[in-house]
Tab-separated table of C-alpha atoms in Angstrom:
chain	number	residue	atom	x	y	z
A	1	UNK	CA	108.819	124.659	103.858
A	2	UNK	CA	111.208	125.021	100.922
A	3	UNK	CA	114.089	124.639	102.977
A	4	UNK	CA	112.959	121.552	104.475
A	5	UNK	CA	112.164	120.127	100.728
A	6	UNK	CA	115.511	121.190	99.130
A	7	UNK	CA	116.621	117.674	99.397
A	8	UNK	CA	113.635	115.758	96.907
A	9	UNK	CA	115.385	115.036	93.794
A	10	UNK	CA	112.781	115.629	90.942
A	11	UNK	CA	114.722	114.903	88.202
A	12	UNK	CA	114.934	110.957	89.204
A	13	UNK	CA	116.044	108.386	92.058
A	14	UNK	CA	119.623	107.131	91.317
A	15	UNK	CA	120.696	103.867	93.975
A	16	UNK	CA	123.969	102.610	94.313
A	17	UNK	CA	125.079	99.114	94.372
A	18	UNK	CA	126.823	97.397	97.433
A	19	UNK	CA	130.140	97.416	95.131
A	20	UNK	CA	129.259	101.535	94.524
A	21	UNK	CA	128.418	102.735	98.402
A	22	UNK	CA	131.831	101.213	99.233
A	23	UNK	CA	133.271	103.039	96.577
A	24	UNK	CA	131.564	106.032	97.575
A	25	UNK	CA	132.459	106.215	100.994
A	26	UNK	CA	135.951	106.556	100.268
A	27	UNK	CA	134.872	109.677	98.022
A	28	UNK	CA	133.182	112.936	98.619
A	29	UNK	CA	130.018	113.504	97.863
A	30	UNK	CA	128.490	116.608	96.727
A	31	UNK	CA	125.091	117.853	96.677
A	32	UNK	CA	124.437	120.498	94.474
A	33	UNK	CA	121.193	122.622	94.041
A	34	UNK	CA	120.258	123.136	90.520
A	35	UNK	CA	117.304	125.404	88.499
A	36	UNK	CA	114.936	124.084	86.680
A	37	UNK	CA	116.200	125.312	83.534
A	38	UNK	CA	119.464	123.264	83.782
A	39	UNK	CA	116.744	119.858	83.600
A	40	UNK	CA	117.037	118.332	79.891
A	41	UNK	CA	113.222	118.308	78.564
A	42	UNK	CA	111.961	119.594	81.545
A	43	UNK	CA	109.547	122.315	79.815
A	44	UNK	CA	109.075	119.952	77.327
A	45	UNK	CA	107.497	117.032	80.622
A	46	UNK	CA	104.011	116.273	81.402
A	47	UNK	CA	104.180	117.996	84.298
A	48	UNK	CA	99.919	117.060	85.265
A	49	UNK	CA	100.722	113.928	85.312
A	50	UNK	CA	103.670	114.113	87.835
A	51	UNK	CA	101.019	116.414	89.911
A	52	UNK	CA	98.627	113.145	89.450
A	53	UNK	CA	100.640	110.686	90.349
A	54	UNK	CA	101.731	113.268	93.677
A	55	UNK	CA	98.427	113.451	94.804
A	56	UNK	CA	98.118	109.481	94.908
A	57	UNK	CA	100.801	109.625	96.907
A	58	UNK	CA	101.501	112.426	98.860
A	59	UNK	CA	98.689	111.852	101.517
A	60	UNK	CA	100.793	108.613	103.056
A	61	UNK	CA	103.544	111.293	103.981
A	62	UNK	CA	103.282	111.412	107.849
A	63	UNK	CA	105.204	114.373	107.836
A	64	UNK	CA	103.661	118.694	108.803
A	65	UNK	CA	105.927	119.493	106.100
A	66	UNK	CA	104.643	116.868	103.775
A	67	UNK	CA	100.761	117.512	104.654
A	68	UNK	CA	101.116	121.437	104.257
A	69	UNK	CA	102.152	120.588	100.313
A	70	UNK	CA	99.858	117.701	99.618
A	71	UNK	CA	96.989	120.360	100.877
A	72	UNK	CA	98.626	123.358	98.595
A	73	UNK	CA	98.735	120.195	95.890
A	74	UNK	CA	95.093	119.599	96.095
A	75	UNK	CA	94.328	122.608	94.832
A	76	UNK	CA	96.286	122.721	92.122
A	77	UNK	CA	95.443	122.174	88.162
A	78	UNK	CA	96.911	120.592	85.040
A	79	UNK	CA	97.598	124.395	83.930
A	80	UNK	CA	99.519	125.296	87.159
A	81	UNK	CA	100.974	121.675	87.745
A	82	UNK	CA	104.616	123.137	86.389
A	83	UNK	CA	104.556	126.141	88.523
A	84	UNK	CA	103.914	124.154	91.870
A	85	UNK	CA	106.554	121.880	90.777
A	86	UNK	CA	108.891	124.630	90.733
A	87	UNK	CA	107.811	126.747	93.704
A	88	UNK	CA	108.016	123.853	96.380
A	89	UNK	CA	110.793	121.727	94.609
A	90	UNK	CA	114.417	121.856	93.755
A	91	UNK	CA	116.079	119.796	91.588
A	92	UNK	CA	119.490	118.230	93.144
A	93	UNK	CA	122.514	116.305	91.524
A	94	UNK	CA	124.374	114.149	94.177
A	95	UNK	CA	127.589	112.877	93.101
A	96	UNK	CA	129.812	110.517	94.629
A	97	UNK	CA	132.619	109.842	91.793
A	98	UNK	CA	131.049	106.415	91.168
A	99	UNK	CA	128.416	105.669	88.394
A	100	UNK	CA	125.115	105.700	88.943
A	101	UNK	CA	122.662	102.327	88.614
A	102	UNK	CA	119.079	103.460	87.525
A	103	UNK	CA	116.583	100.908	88.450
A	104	UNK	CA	113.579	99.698	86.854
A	105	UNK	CA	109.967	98.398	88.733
A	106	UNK	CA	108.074	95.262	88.256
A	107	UNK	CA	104.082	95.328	88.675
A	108	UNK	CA	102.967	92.115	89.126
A	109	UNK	CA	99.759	91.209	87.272
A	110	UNK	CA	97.142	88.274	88.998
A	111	UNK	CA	93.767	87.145	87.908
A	112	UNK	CA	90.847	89.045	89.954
A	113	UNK	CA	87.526	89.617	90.020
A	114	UNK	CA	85.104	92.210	91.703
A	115	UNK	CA	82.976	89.810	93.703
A	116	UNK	CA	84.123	86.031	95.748
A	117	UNK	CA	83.237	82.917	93.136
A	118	UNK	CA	84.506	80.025	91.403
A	119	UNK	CA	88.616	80.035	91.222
A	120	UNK	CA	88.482	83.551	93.314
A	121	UNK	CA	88.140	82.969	96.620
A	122	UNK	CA	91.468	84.673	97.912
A	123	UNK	CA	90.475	88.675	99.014
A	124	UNK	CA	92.670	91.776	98.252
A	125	UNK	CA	92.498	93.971	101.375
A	126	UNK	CA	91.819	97.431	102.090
A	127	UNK	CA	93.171	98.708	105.741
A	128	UNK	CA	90.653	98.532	108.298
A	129	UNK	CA	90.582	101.666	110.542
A	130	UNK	CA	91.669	99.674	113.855
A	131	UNK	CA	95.156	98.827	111.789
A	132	UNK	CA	95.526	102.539	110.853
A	133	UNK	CA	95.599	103.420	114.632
A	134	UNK	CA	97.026	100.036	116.267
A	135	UNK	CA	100.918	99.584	115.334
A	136	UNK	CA	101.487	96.755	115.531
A	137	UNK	CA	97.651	95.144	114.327
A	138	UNK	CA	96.838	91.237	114.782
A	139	UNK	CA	99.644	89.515	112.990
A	140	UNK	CA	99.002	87.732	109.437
A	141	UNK	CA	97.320	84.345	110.861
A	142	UNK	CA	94.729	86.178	112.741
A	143	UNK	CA	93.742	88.752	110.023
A	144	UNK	CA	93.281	85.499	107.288
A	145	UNK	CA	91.860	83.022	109.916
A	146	UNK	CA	89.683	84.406	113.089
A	147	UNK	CA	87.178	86.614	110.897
A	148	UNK	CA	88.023	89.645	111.823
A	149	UNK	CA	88.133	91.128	107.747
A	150	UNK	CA	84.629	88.916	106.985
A	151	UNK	CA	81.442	91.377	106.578
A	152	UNK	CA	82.926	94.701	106.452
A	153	UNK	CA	83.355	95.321	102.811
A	154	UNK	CA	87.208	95.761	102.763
A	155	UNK	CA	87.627	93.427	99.813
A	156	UNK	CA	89.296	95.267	96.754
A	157	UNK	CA	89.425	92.250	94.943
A	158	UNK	CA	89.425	88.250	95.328
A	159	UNK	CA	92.074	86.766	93.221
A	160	UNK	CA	92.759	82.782	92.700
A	161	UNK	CA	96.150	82.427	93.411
A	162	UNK	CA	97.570	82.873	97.103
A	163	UNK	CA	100.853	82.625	96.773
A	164	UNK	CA	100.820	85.304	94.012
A	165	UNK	CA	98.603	87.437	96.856
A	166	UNK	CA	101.354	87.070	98.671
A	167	UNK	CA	103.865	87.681	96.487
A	168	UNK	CA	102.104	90.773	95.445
A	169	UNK	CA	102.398	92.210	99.112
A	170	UNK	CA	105.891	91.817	99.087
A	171	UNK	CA	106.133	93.969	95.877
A	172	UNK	CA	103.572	96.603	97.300
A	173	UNK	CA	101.459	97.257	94.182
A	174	UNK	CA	100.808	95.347	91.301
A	175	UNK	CA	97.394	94.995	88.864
A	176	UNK	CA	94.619	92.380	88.978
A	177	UNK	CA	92.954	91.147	85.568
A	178	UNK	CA	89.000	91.151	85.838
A	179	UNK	CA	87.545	88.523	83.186
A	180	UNK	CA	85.889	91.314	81.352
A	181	UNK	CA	89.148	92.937	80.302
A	182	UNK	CA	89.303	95.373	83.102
A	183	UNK	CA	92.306	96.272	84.990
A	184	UNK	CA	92.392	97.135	88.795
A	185	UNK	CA	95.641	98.784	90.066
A	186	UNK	CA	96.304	98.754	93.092
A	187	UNK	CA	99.358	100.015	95.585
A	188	UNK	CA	100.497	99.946	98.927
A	189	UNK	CA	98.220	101.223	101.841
A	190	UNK	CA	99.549	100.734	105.025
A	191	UNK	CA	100.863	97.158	106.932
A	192	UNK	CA	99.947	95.664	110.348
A	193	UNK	CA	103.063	96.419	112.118
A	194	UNK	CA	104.613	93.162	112.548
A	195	UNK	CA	108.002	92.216	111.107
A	196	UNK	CA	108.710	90.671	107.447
A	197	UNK	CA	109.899	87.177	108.470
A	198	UNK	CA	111.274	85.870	104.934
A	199	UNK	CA	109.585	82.231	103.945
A	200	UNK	CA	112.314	81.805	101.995
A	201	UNK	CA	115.097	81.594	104.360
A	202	UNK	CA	112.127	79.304	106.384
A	203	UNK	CA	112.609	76.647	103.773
A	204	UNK	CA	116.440	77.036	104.169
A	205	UNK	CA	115.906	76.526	107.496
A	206	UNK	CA	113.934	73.269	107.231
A	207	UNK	CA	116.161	71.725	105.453
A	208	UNK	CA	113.866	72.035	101.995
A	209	UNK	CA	116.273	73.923	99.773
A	210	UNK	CA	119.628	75.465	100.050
A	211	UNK	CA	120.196	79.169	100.101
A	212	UNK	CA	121.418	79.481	96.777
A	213	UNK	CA	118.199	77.403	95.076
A	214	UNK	CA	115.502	79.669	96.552
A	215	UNK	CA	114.397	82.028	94.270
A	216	UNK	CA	110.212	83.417	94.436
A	217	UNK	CA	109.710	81.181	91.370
A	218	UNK	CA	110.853	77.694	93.479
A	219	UNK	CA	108.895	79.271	96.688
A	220	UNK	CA	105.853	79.128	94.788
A	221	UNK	CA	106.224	75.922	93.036
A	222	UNK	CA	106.598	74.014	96.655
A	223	UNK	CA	103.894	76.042	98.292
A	224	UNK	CA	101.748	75.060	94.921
A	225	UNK	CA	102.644	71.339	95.156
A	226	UNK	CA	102.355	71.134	99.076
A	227	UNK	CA	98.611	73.334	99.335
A	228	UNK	CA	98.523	72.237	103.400
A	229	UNK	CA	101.676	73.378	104.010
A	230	UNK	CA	102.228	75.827	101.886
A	231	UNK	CA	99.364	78.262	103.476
A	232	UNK	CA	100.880	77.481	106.722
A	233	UNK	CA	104.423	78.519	105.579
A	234	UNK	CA	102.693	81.728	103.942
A	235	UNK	CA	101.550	82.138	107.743
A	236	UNK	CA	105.236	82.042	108.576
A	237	UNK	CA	105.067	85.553	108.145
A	238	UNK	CA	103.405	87.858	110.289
A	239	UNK	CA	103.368	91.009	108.401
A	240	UNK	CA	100.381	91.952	105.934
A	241	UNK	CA	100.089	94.291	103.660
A	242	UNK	CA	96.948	96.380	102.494
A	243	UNK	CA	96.343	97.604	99.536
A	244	UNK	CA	94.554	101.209	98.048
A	245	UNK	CA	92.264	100.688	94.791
């Protein structure tokens, strides 16, 4: 199993630019296998938090390899968090002779509540078995409009706004306000199976905008000024995402 992990990099996730893989391809890379010891501040880490953010994670991992760890993982404790770490990891520095970009993550935040009323009438799905063992599922009009989610208590959350729903699928996890000061977070589940069709390049299409005046900020201002047929250019797209409280 160690052999087959050697290649998780611990220490970090380092992407490369368009400008950098061409840069890189005309280099050699090397991939070298460090110790823990040669980490900056790693005895110094929180290493039961990185074991609880694993375990949110690891059981998506549709790999034998994968499952055998998050099982060891599950039995692990704050107290032995460092030693699993270092058993069934290794760190790894990749170089390609071009610098490295580190990137940053957005969460988007929406306004939610627990139960359907007033302004919140949009839901925040959990993945229904059928979609778990179906790829592809129904596409995105059929999930919102023929009733198949309605009774079944898969609602996370209703929030008010459904472009930022969407919008929040597209980013995979995000956080949803409740009115009593409350946050939910919630991240990516699983999908229905059906291809990302970009509502963006839609408008292009049309005729609305041009490619270089479409940003998500002007996609939601027309979808919020046109309500009609805004919701049917969110249905454009036939790929949903659910979401994990």
């Amino acid at each position: 199993m160690i052999a087959a992990l050697r290649s998780v990099c611990l220490a970090g996730a380092v992407m490369a630019s368009g400008s950098q893989l061409e840069a890189a391809s005309a280099a050699e890379t090397t991939v070298d296998i460090l110790t823990f010891d040669q980490l900056d501040g790693w005895d110094k880490d929180d290493h039961a938090a990185a074991l609880k953010a694993f375990l949110i994670t690891c059981p998506d991992l549709d790999d034998p390899d994968w499952r055998s760890l998050c099982a060891v993982a599950q039995s692990q404790t704050a107290q032995t968090a460092r030693a699993f770490f270092e058993l069934f990891f290794r760190p790894v520095l990749v170089r390609d002779g071009a610098d490295p970009l580190f990137t940053g993550y957005f969460e988007p935040e929406l306004d939610g509540a627990r139960h359907r009323g007033g302004r919140y009438q949009y839901p925040v799905y959990k993945m229904p078995p059928e979609a778990k063992t179906n790829n592809p599922w129904i596409p995105r009009r059929e999930i919102l409009n023929s009733g198949v989610m309605d009774g079944r208590g898969l609602e996370i959350a209703w929030v008010d706004d459904p472009v930022e729903l969407f919008f929040l699928q597209i980013q995979g996890s995000g956080r949803i306000r409740l009115d009593n000061g409350q946050t939910i977070r919630v991240g990516y589940r699983g999908a229905n199976g059906h291809p990302y069709r970009s509502i963006g390049v839609e408008l292009v299409r049309r005729g609305i905008y041009s490619a270089h005046q479409v940003s998500a900020q002007v996609i939601k201002n027309w979808v919020r000024r046109n309500p009609d047929a805004g919701r049917e250019l969110l249905l454009h797209n036939p790929s949903y995402v659910f979401f994990r409280e």
